[in-house]
Amino acid sequence: MENMNLANVIKSFFLGIGIGIALLMYNHEAVPSDVRLISVLASGSIGFLIGFMTEWMTAMLPISLAKARTYFFINNLIAVIVAAFFMALLMIFPGSSVDDKGELVPVLGIVLGVICAANLFDYLMYRRTQRKLQSYKSQMQDN
């Protein structure tokens, strides 16, 4: 538990909220505002659970995988698998209002696409920060 990156869990909550908003925009049905709010908060909660499970599993990885590229790839892979698992649970949930399970394929594509894009963005921001740190270190050594 002490090796978990809790900032990533919080980011997953907000990513879940963003995915919920994107899915509401994808769905063009007239939905009352209270149902929209509950849907967005539920997707944020699911994002929190996915983030928690992903970080928990990533924290159990051996330290020999501590290279940044490998870590981000494995973290993304775990996040996609956990998200797909949660989406599969939602599809088979007994109270599901979805009659045709084929409707959920585009939703699954949106969710997994957003997760991959967010992880790629996180990796690119990490690389940018590392480059800035290296240039700062070289400037400090020159002075």
C-alpha positions as MATLAB code, in Angstrom:
seq = 'MENMNLANVIKSFFLGIGIGIALLMYNHEAVPSDVRLISVLASGSIGFLIGFMTEWMTAMLPISLAKARTYFFINNLIAVIVAAFFMALLMIFPGSSVDDKGELVPVLGIVLGVICAANLFDYLMYRRTQRKLQSYKSQMQDN';
ca = [
       0.000    0.000    0.000;
       2.835    2.420    0.725;
       4.149    2.080   -2.852;
       0.842    3.150   -4.400;
       0.744    6.453   -6.235;
      -2.396    7.990   -4.731;
      -2.202   10.982   -7.083;
      -2.903    8.586   -9.957;
      -5.939    7.221   -8.124;
      -7.313   10.763   -7.778;
      -6.526   11.419  -11.461;
      -8.499    8.281  -12.304;
     -11.515    9.675  -10.457;
     -11.443   12.848  -12.528;
     -10.755   10.851  -15.680;
     -13.859    8.803  -14.866;
     -15.856   12.013  -14.543;
     -14.492   13.144  -17.911;
     -15.429    9.821  -19.488;
     -18.910   10.116  -17.983;
     -19.341   13.566  -19.514;
     -18.056   12.297  -22.876;
     -20.494    9.390  -22.791;
     -23.373   11.727  -21.950;
     -22.433   13.805  -24.981;
     -22.298   10.600  -27.070;
     -25.792    9.634  -25.909;
     -28.256   12.001  -27.579;
     -31.296   10.979  -25.546;
     -33.162   13.444  -23.344;
     -32.038   12.571  -19.833;
     -33.070   14.522  -16.719;
     -30.285   16.571  -15.158;
     -30.333   14.657  -11.866;
     -29.790   11.374  -13.727;
     -26.927   13.006  -15.657;
     -25.303   14.136  -12.414;
     -25.656   10.687  -10.864;
     -24.243    9.098  -14.038;
     -21.208   11.388  -14.020;
     -20.562   10.758  -10.317;
     -20.987    7.007  -10.831;
     -18.486    7.050  -13.686;
     -16.104    9.006  -11.454;
     -16.508    6.371   -8.753;
     -15.868    3.601  -11.262;
     -12.790    5.530  -12.428;
     -11.640    5.715   -8.809;
     -12.053    1.940   -8.418;
     -10.227    1.275  -11.685;
      -7.420    3.626  -10.638;
      -7.169    2.027   -7.205;
      -7.030   -1.498   -8.643;
      -4.495   -0.431  -11.278;
      -2.199    1.278   -8.783;
      -2.527   -1.595   -6.319;
      -1.517   -4.115   -8.995;
       1.267   -1.854  -10.263;
       2.626   -1.460   -6.710;
       3.052   -5.237   -6.537;
       5.386   -5.261   -9.568;
       9.040   -6.083   -8.886;
      11.488   -3.191   -8.724;
      13.400   -4.662  -11.685;
      10.665   -3.234  -13.938;
      11.399    0.290  -12.739;
      12.222    1.690  -16.174;
       9.774    4.466  -17.021;
       8.683    3.145  -20.405;
       8.076   -0.356  -19.043;
       6.225    0.987  -16.002;
       3.905    3.172  -18.080;
       3.242    0.365  -20.569;
       2.397   -2.150  -17.848;
       0.328    0.439  -15.976;
      -1.653    1.173  -19.153;
      -2.115   -2.522  -19.858;
      -3.393   -3.149  -16.336;
      -5.723   -0.125  -16.564;
      -7.192   -1.313  -19.866;
      -7.703   -4.862  -18.573;
      -9.299   -3.671  -15.322;
     -11.535   -1.201  -17.200;
     -12.594   -3.886  -19.675;
     -13.370   -6.178  -16.739;
     -15.538   -3.508  -15.085;
     -17.313   -2.812  -18.383;
     -17.958   -6.552  -18.820;
     -19.422   -6.644  -15.314;
     -21.707   -3.752  -16.207;
     -22.845   -5.578  -19.339;
     -23.791   -8.745  -17.474;
     -25.221   -6.923  -14.447;
     -28.790   -8.228  -13.985;
     -30.458   -4.795  -13.848;
     -28.811   -3.514  -17.010;
     -31.125   -1.388  -19.141;
     -29.200   -2.209  -22.293;
     -31.243   -4.541  -24.477;
     -28.695   -4.969  -27.235;
     -25.207   -5.660  -25.930;
     -23.860   -4.444  -29.287;
     -24.680   -0.899  -28.132;
     -21.923   -1.135  -25.557;
     -19.158   -1.819  -28.068;
     -18.801    1.885  -29.053;
     -18.990    2.842  -25.380;
     -16.259    0.328  -24.563;
     -14.186    1.752  -27.414;
     -14.614    5.296  -26.083;
     -13.727    4.287  -22.524;
     -10.648    2.271  -23.462;
      -9.544    4.908  -25.977;
      -9.758    7.677  -23.393;
      -7.847    5.567  -20.866;
      -5.058    4.845  -23.370;
      -4.911    8.505  -24.425;
      -4.745    9.646  -20.796;
      -1.934    7.201  -20.018;
      -0.045    8.291  -23.139;
      -0.483   11.932  -22.097;
       0.763   11.085  -18.592;
       3.853    9.396  -20.071;
       4.550   12.356  -22.379;
       4.251   14.771  -19.451;
       6.666   12.584  -17.475;
       9.162   12.654  -20.363;
       8.784   16.431  -20.685;
       9.435   16.886  -16.984;
      12.515   14.656  -17.165;
      13.909   16.653  -20.103;
      13.354   19.920  -18.235;
      15.039   18.453  -15.168;
      18.046   17.365  -17.231;
      18.391   20.819  -18.798;
      18.081   22.425  -15.366;
      20.792   20.124  -13.987;
      23.110   20.936  -16.873;
      22.534   24.672  -16.338;
      23.335   24.285  -12.650;
      26.558   22.422  -13.438;
      27.610   25.107  -15.931;
      27.241   27.816  -13.281;
];
